[in-house]
Amino acid sequence: MIGHAFMGAAHAQAWRTAHRVFDLPARPVMTVVAGRDEQATRAAAQRQGWAGHTTDWRTVLERDDVHVVDVCTPGDTHAEMALAALGAGKHVLCEKPLANTVAEAEQMAAAAREAERHGVWSSVGFSYRRTPALAYARELVARGALGTVRHVRAHYLQDWIVDPAFPLVWRLQKDKAGSGALGDIGAHVVDLAQWLTGQRLTDVAGHLTRFVERRPLAEATSGLRATSGEDDVETGEVTVDDAAVFLGRTDGGALATFEATRFATGRKNAMRIELNGSAGSLAFDFEAMNELDVYDGTVPARDAGFRRVLVTEPDHPYAGAWWPPGHGLGYEHTFVHQVADFVRDVATGTAPSPSFDDGLQVQRVLDAVERSSDAGATWTPV
Amino acid sequence: MIGHAFMGAAHAQAWRTAHRVFDLPARPVMTVVAGRDEQATRAAAQRQGWAGHTTDWRTVLERDDVHVVDVCTPGDTHAEMALAALGAGKHVLCEKPLANTVAEAEQMAAAAREAERHGVWSSVGFSYRRTPALAYARELVARGALGTVRHVRAHYLQDWIVDPAFPLVWRLQKDKAGSGALGDIGAHVVDLAQWLTGQRLTDVAGHLTRFVERRPLAEATSGLRATSGEDDVETGEVTVDDAAVFLGRTDGGALATFEATRFATGRKNAMRIELNGSAGSLAFDFEAMNELDVYDGTVPARDAGFRRVLVTEPDHPYAGAWWPPGHGLGYEHTFVHQVADFVRDVATGTAPSPSFDDGLQVQRVLDAVERSSDAGATWTPV
Amino acid sequence: MIGHAFMGAAHAQAWRTAHRVFDLPARPVMTVVAGRDEQATRAAAQRQGWAGHTTDWRTVLERDDVHVVDVCTPGDTHAEMALAALGAGKHVLCEKPLANTVAEAEQMAAAAREAERHGVWSSVGFSYRRTPALAYARELVARGALGTVRHVRAHYLQDWIVDPAFPLVWRLQKDKAGSGALGDIGAHVVDLAQWLTGQRLTDVAGHLTRFVERRPLAEATSGLRATSGEDDVETGEVTVDDAAVFLGRTDGGALATFEATRFATGRKNAMRIELNGSAGSLAFDFEAMNELDVYDGTVPARDAGFRRVLVTEPDHPYAGAWWPPGHGLGYEHTFVHQVADFVRDVATGTAPSPSFDDGLQVQRVLDAVERSSDAGATWTPV
Amino acid sequence: MIGHAFMGAAHAQAWRTAHRVFDLPARPVMTVVAGRDEQATRAAAQRQGWAGHTTDWRTVLERDDVHVVDVCTPGDTHAEMALAALGAGKHVLCEKPLANTVAEAEQMAAAAREAERHGVWSSVGFSYRRTPALAYARELVARGALGTVRHVRAHYLQDWIVDPAFPLVWRLQKDKAGSGALGDIGAHVVDLAQWLTGQRLTDVAGHLTRFVERRPLAEATSGLRATSGEDDVETGEVTVDDAAVFLGRTDGGALATFEATRFATGRKNAMRIELNGSAGSLAFDFEAMNELDVYDGTVPARDAGFRRVLVTEPDHPYAGAWWPPGHGLGYEHTFVHQVADFVRDVATGTAPSPSFDDGLQVQRVLDAVERSSDAGATWTPV
């Protein structure tokens, strides 16, 4: 695994746990973790349970006892690492967004298609697909429970940078993160919107905005103490979007609205998706991740209503491997499911989903949003 | 109408409105309102739309142009007024609780049965039965949607006397109000529990309690200014219960729990009823009075969940006479429905429901709760 | 009052009730109602409590005993009626949208300004401003509780025409209704977004769409019986939008998203507004109209959360005139409040709000949305 | 660890994970798991990550490399195992309820007190105390945010045996489980009610009931296929309660109501606690385990409301070790926290909480409820 911070910790928990809960054809062995800082990487290896560690990620690719490379770094390094790993014949699980540019993503997708011919697999980490409630939602749509989907309403609302004194971390720098709310959280809802409906976005019309132009340098704000009003705090330019809003049209005739923002005060991780179809609707909010609201429009109006389904039954996706009904799962379980699916696919020679091509398609949507924003919000083909 | 304060205002709004919304066989004429204070009664008559007013309620009974008497006074006067009105051949709509004692209630029920033989009708004002969501709930139970009812969970939670400086109003005095939370709000959920299930309580085991023993006299606290800590505030003894909790068993084998309290800080008018049956469940909270949560246990667990039904469809009880779906009703509409039902029943010679006998039965339950509380919470037959 | 259908019934209930609940300097007398069909208008007069009725609305303006004209007809007649009424020196309360075109609205606003000089007042019926929860929300924003508003998220979701067999009623015809979801329900959230924030939309970028192109003629579907599949049903062209989605920018730097649709299956009257500011947020859904969710961002994160305020306290806007805390109001109460405010303003010579100028401004926004939609969703100045 | 089924799996996940997430002074080594069936135990050892396994739990106590014994078996074996383990000088973490009888619990508590003198520690597994939202709730009460607690409303509602064809598993047999809903889930809310308030129950008045008297033998219903109506299904007697309802009084003057049932159709794991105090209230439902509703009664009524706190902030109990705000935890995390606390306490020589004495006190409450039920629901001292 390359990278050991927030995403790394979540992935490590998944690698440790998946075979303890699911019946897998192969058992993951946590060989080595790579990071930039020797001390931090060593500590992470010990904490997270990796047998070894290194500060040179390339050495990982040379090891015969490494079969899978899990890329958990910022987006600017995904292309280089994934291409090298695939080139070395390693299966690759790469965090989203697939890359910081469409060009990189195209290269990666091409490499993945090529590698696949040699039985080397790859997947991009749109882990929210593994939320039981959303996997159940997809089944509902697929079996026609919603009829023709008319509306997609996809929001991802957070509030962690509302305070202008919050420092200029790497996620706020375009050269590292590629984009801001758009790529970090907007990418998730774009993927989900397409995956849940089974439709692809063909056009988007949108707008990116920034509410706070400069922020204290991260180094200058250790401990995140309040620095507002102090003249001597060194600041830097925020180079990504704080919020992205856009409309979309799909190849299935649905009309979609998207909103990704880090300025929705009070919303901590409100990834919300609502689909309205000719025969029914569904609504989800990650802040209540074990629930799915489902409306069956074929029931007489007198008895109809949104049904709050607790997606914790034995026959719900993933849920059966865990606890009894009503005993909910948490955020990290989506990663456990991702590892379980990936290991099973790789071991059985099945193409994992989402593929790098799926990641590329999302990247193209994000790119079209940026182009639309530059062009005055006009409809822009993906 | 006798009495013109909170309940009087709600009833007056109902008498003014019912025939504007519902097709009624007769049109109410608001002849006269009676009260104790001349000035206040005259003002109420003008504000509420009564043609006349009087401070002697007995004169109302002598008028030939009065056919219906609506009793909205405190409970200690119900018996005297209702008996006189029935004796004078007037139809009677009497606020709940029917009376302050079982003995009074028995007298009233007997008089009502006698009057009925002469085509003189009576009903007790358990207005919450007229909430569309609860009328719909009753239909669900009646058509077997819940199967055998196992549990009744009936709470009525308010918080208006949490502050010890709140004055000793008539509702806190046993000689006027009969009891406290038990008779004022507990009576409602006892009636609803029995009416919704179609079952009667046969035994109760309960406990009454008082958290604040003395309060400032109402006269001493005009404007409800904070008086705590002042030595010179005259106080009086609270003589009713602040909270009542009790268990119940029904003739249909259900187990019930009741709680009525005025000390549930933050709960303003949380009248909540949940029924769990062998085939399904339902849950209601008056703070969201246009909704009913319904669980259909015959649906596969995978797709099951509590369905939030907005009870505002054209074919929901009462709702069709009002606005389009999703345009909710409010508290006073239950009184409009009560008047509409009562007028229709009286005009067509149908026995109104709930009858004084129903009111008597509730009174017996309340009485059994008090006896059980005195006897150490032991099971006490109703 | 001109018009006596859905809106007419709601307005009539308001005219009957306002002075019964609020202390008003003048007491409305319900003189005459005008309609097109003699029989229906006579029936409405009797049902709703109008002293007289007429099929010629112009005669209303000639009467000396009529001081206020309430226009409740479809949008295509607003301009003619309101101009005539103002010309006749009558105060005018006109339903929204103010008109079907900006040109008409400009004429009306000019006439209103002129009339004002002679003490003749006018107002447009954005009745949702009179929802206690939203009036309270406005006060919160005005007193700075949200800080700088960053996001406005305004949705109005209904589902009454999801069924393609639903007939071609007047609200689906451009010549009568002006537009579809945009003007009928989108107008409400545009007005609210501006009124709540105290900011004006300066640019919009949006898209109108239609999901069902032809529908059975209303005459052919009396009783709304299912007609799908029958070849002999005469159909007509739907000439308005089924859904409108648009982005907006305000003069205060906020970014807004709007969605108005009649195809959100399961959403009956989900008028939702969320505002996110630098210091706090608030969220509202008309399906739970007595509640406002408020987030105070100045509280330490540990103790912070969306607070569900039941807007039924004595000191909440409008609520004090009604019932005790927790005893909610319904849809029609917004109209009662509107009448109370209008009567008070007219009687005291105060300019009512919203004015025809406010109505014109909303009309300009709607017009800009249509122009943006025609121009490929590009940013379009209001 | 002794026992490896549902509870065993949850505990194993905790032992594997605690030191990966929390900074602990000692690192657990998963030495050996004991079970009755050789094959099943071997499989569990492999799946759950235990180095060894045995079918003779007594051999575990003889091993020098075992320092902690985790008892996850049914209640009838707790006393024997825990006493033996303490006698062998092992620290003991014992699942709840502590024992099946008060006599056993007293013996265990005495042994624990004795062992403590030699630095051997014990704790009982009321894991729900480790839910971040409830740990936060306790802090609120402890710092006086609720003032004097008036009401405790504690429900634990499940529905897994509503179907009469559900088989006679060990949890439905008194000799193995001790009691039914009372001890299994009622014990949790009794412990929480006391722990959250810092008060002890002094008297209870309650009733136990059984809705289904006989059930198919578990062996006869492999796969839980529907067996109702088949004459040849062998059945056995259910010997525990299906539901327990009881009132309680605390030494702090609070009035409590409890309900534990396995017949609340649609409620999967609805462990709900509401506390109403003179200064505020709080409410919790385990089906939404990352949220706590908090009402601050000191805020002016106009601005007051239940605040939905997402208990996922860095400074919330336990939460800081996991993910960013809004990224919720799941059921098993309560066990991870339990292990972390236990390991930390044992390693630092601190008395773990809840102690066996705490477990004994809960046992006494359960016993008093049974005695009260036998005595006609009369108040019974604990």
mmCIF file of C-alpha atoms in Angstrom, chain A residues 217-364:
data_model
loop_
_atom_site.group_PDB
_atom_site.id
_atom_site.type_symbol
_atom_site.label_atom_id
_atom_site.label_comp_id
_atom_site.label_asym_id
_atom_site.label_seq_id
_atom_site.Cartn_x
_atom_site.Cartn_y
_atom_site.Cartn_z
ATOM 1 C CA LEU A 217 0.012 28.072 5.305
ATOM 2 C CA ALA A 218 -0.397 24.700 6.955
ATOM 3 C CA GLU A 219 2.999 24.892 8.589
ATOM 4 C CA ALA A 220 2.061 28.190 10.184
ATOM 5 C CA THR A 221 -0.962 26.814 11.936
ATOM 6 C CA SER A 222 0.073 23.755 13.846
ATOM 7 C CA GLY A 223 -2.677 22.825 16.189
ATOM 8 C CA LEU A 224 -5.138 24.827 14.130
ATOM 9 C CA ARG A 225 -5.186 27.609 16.647
ATOM 10 C CA ALA A 226 -7.285 30.581 15.673
ATOM 11 C CA THR A 227 -5.125 32.898 13.652
ATOM 12 C CA SER A 228 -7.649 35.328 12.287
ATOM 13 C CA GLY A 229 -6.762 38.918 12.895
ATOM 14 C CA GLU A 230 -3.058 38.248 13.293
ATOM 15 C CA ASP A 231 -1.056 40.143 10.763
ATOM 16 C CA ASP A 232 1.986 37.960 10.908
ATOM 17 C CA VAL A 233 0.397 34.739 9.673
ATOM 18 C CA GLU A 234 1.804 33.744 6.352
ATOM 19 C CA THR A 235 -0.934 32.884 3.869
ATOM 20 C CA GLY A 236 -1.076 31.202 0.495
ATOM 21 C CA GLU A 237 -3.508 31.167 -2.388
ATOM 22 C CA VAL A 238 -6.304 28.646 -2.508
ATOM 23 C CA THR A 239 -6.176 27.279 -6.035
ATOM 24 C CA VAL A 240 -9.157 24.914 -6.096
ATOM 25 C CA ASP A 241 -12.916 25.326 -5.957
ATOM 26 C CA ASP A 242 -14.710 25.554 -2.614
ATOM 27 C CA ALA A 243 -17.978 24.524 -4.197
ATOM 28 C CA ALA A 244 -19.187 23.094 -7.480
ATOM 29 C CA VAL A 245 -22.785 23.111 -8.686
ATOM 30 C CA PHE A 246 -23.872 21.668 -11.987
ATOM 31 C CA LEU A 247 -26.764 20.336 -14.023
ATOM 32 C CA GLY A 248 -26.515 17.178 -16.059
ATOM 33 C CA ARG A 249 -28.350 15.241 -18.749
ATOM 34 C CA THR A 250 -28.035 11.507 -19.128
ATOM 35 C CA ASP A 251 -28.267 9.189 -22.095
ATOM 36 C CA GLY A 252 -31.411 7.770 -20.504
ATOM 37 C CA GLY A 253 -33.307 11.055 -20.467
ATOM 38 C CA ALA A 254 -32.861 11.920 -16.815
ATOM 39 C CA LEU A 255 -32.203 15.433 -15.552
ATOM 40 C CA ALA A 256 -29.581 15.644 -12.825
ATOM 41 C CA THR A 257 -28.473 18.291 -10.375
ATOM 42 C CA PHE A 258 -25.186 18.097 -8.515
ATOM 43 C CA GLU A 259 -23.757 20.067 -5.672
ATOM 44 C CA ALA A 260 -20.417 19.495 -3.980
ATOM 45 C CA THR A 261 -19.344 21.925 -1.320
ATOM 46 C CA ARG A 262 -17.130 22.296 1.715
ATOM 47 C CA PHE A 263 -19.106 25.319 2.921
ATOM 48 C CA ALA A 264 -22.389 23.751 3.997
ATOM 49 C CA THR A 265 -22.131 24.721 7.647
ATOM 50 C CA GLY A 266 -23.420 21.914 9.852
ATOM 51 C CA ARG A 267 -23.327 19.233 7.178
ATOM 52 C CA LYS A 268 -20.464 16.932 8.096
ATOM 53 C CA ASN A 269 -20.606 14.228 5.475
ATOM 54 C CA ALA A 270 -23.992 14.657 3.883
ATOM 55 C CA MET A 271 -23.624 12.665 0.709
ATOM 56 C CA ARG A 272 -27.203 12.621 -0.487
ATOM 57 C CA ILE A 273 -28.693 11.004 -3.511
ATOM 58 C CA GLU A 274 -32.320 11.114 -4.505
ATOM 59 C CA LEU A 275 -33.720 9.469 -7.607
ATOM 60 C CA ASN A 276 -37.261 10.094 -8.812
ATOM 61 C CA GLY A 277 -38.649 7.698 -11.376
ATOM 62 C CA SER A 278 -41.955 7.179 -13.085
ATOM 63 C CA ALA A 279 -42.760 4.313 -10.710
ATOM 64 C CA GLY A 280 -40.948 5.212 -7.532
ATOM 65 C CA SER A 281 -38.212 7.116 -5.781
ATOM 66 C CA LEU A 282 -35.355 6.579 -3.402
ATOM 67 C CA ALA A 283 -33.338 8.833 -1.155
ATOM 68 C CA PHE A 284 -30.100 8.357 0.768
ATOM 69 C CA ASP A 285 -27.975 10.400 3.144
ATOM 70 C CA PHE A 286 -24.592 9.083 4.243
ATOM 71 C CA GLU A 287 -25.005 10.731 7.631
ATOM 72 C CA ALA A 288 -27.563 7.941 8.188
ATOM 73 C CA MET A 289 -25.725 5.365 6.118
ATOM 74 C CA ASN A 290 -27.621 2.282 7.240
ATOM 75 C CA GLU A 291 -30.952 3.586 5.926
ATOM 76 C CA LEU A 292 -32.525 3.915 2.500
ATOM 77 C CA ASP A 293 -35.800 5.738 1.936
ATOM 78 C CA VAL A 294 -37.840 4.072 -0.783
ATOM 79 C CA TYR A 295 -41.130 5.239 -2.289
ATOM 80 C CA ASP A 296 -43.218 2.765 -4.225
ATOM 81 C CA GLY A 297 -45.436 4.756 -6.578
ATOM 82 C CA THR A 298 -47.458 1.705 -7.550
ATOM 83 C CA VAL A 299 -49.036 1.511 -4.109
ATOM 84 C CA PRO A 300 -52.337 3.435 -3.890
ATOM 85 C CA ALA A 301 -51.594 7.005 -2.771
ATOM 86 C CA ARG A 302 -53.625 6.397 0.368
ATOM 87 C CA ASP A 303 -51.105 3.863 1.643
ATOM 88 C CA ALA A 304 -47.959 5.190 0.005
ATOM 89 C CA GLY A 305 -45.053 6.889 1.677
ATOM 90 C CA PHE A 306 -41.299 6.868 1.856
ATOM 91 C CA ARG A 307 -40.277 3.624 3.523
ATOM 92 C CA ARG A 308 -37.230 3.845 5.777
ATOM 93 C CA VAL A 309 -35.490 0.544 5.118
ATOM 94 C CA LEU A 310 -32.775 -0.353 7.613
ATOM 95 C CA VAL A 311 -30.326 -2.023 5.266
ATOM 96 C CA THR A 312 -29.011 -4.491 7.825
ATOM 97 C CA GLU A 313 -30.931 -7.652 6.960
ATOM 98 C CA PRO A 314 -29.124 -10.926 6.244
ATOM 99 C CA ASP A 315 -30.063 -10.757 2.564
ATOM 100 C CA HIS A 316 -29.040 -7.168 2.018
ATOM 101 C CA PRO A 317 -25.786 -6.661 0.087
ATOM 102 C CA TYR A 318 -22.757 -7.230 2.342
ATOM 103 C CA ALA A 319 -24.862 -6.982 5.506
ATOM 104 C CA GLY A 320 -25.344 -10.717 5.978
ATOM 105 C CA ALA A 321 -21.676 -11.223 6.768
ATOM 106 C CA TRP A 322 -21.869 -8.892 9.730
ATOM 107 C CA TRP A 323 -24.356 -8.503 12.597
ATOM 108 C CA PRO A 324 -28.060 -9.088 13.194
ATOM 109 C CA PRO A 325 -30.678 -6.665 11.816
ATOM 110 C CA GLY A 326 -30.548 -3.164 13.246
ATOM 111 C CA HIS A 327 -26.893 -3.437 14.270
ATOM 112 C CA GLY A 328 -25.488 -0.908 11.832
ATOM 113 C CA LEU A 329 -22.198 -0.622 10.016
ATOM 114 C CA GLY A 330 -19.876 2.375 9.802
ATOM 115 C CA TYR A 331 -17.840 4.309 7.303
ATOM 116 C CA GLU A 332 -14.857 1.991 7.145
ATOM 117 C CA HIS A 333 -16.988 -1.027 6.267
ATOM 118 C CA THR A 334 -17.313 0.273 2.721
ATOM 119 C CA PHE A 335 -13.560 -0.279 2.420
ATOM 120 C CA VAL A 336 -13.774 -3.764 3.881
ATOM 121 C CA HIS A 337 -16.363 -4.588 1.236
ATOM 122 C CA GLN A 338 -14.175 -3.032 -1.441
ATOM 123 C CA VAL A 339 -11.252 -5.238 -0.464
ATOM 124 C CA ALA A 340 -13.488 -8.305 -0.279
ATOM 125 C CA ASP A 341 -14.887 -7.647 -3.761
ATOM 126 C CA PHE A 342 -11.477 -6.852 -5.211
ATOM 127 C CA VAL A 343 -9.779 -9.917 -3.721
ATOM 128 C CA ARG A 344 -12.592 -12.166 -4.881
ATOM 129 C CA ASP A 345 -12.499 -10.691 -8.383
ATOM 130 C CA VAL A 346 -8.743 -10.905 -8.713
ATOM 131 C CA ALA A 347 -8.599 -14.436 -7.324
ATOM 132 C CA THR A 348 -11.308 -15.640 -9.673
ATOM 133 C CA GLY A 349 -10.132 -13.678 -12.707
ATOM 134 C CA THR A 350 -13.193 -11.475 -12.903
ATOM 135 C CA ALA A 351 -12.966 -7.864 -14.056
ATOM 136 C CA PRO A 352 -13.400 -5.702 -10.967
ATOM 137 C CA SER A 353 -15.840 -2.850 -10.993
ATOM 138 C CA PRO A 354 -15.478 0.120 -11.106
ATOM 139 C CA SER A 355 -12.764 -0.194 -13.711
ATOM 140 C CA PHE A 356 -10.206 2.444 -14.666
ATOM 141 C CA ASP A 357 -12.500 3.120 -17.625
ATOM 142 C CA ASP A 358 -15.255 3.990 -15.185
ATOM 143 C CA GLY A 359 -12.801 6.243 -13.393
ATOM 144 C CA LEU A 360 -11.891 7.860 -16.705
ATOM 145 C CA GLN A 361 -15.527 8.521 -17.490
ATOM 146 C CA VAL A 362 -15.971 10.316 -14.169
ATOM 147 C CA GLN A 363 -12.826 12.287 -14.901
ATOM 148 C CA ARG A 364 -14.330 13.384 -18.207
#
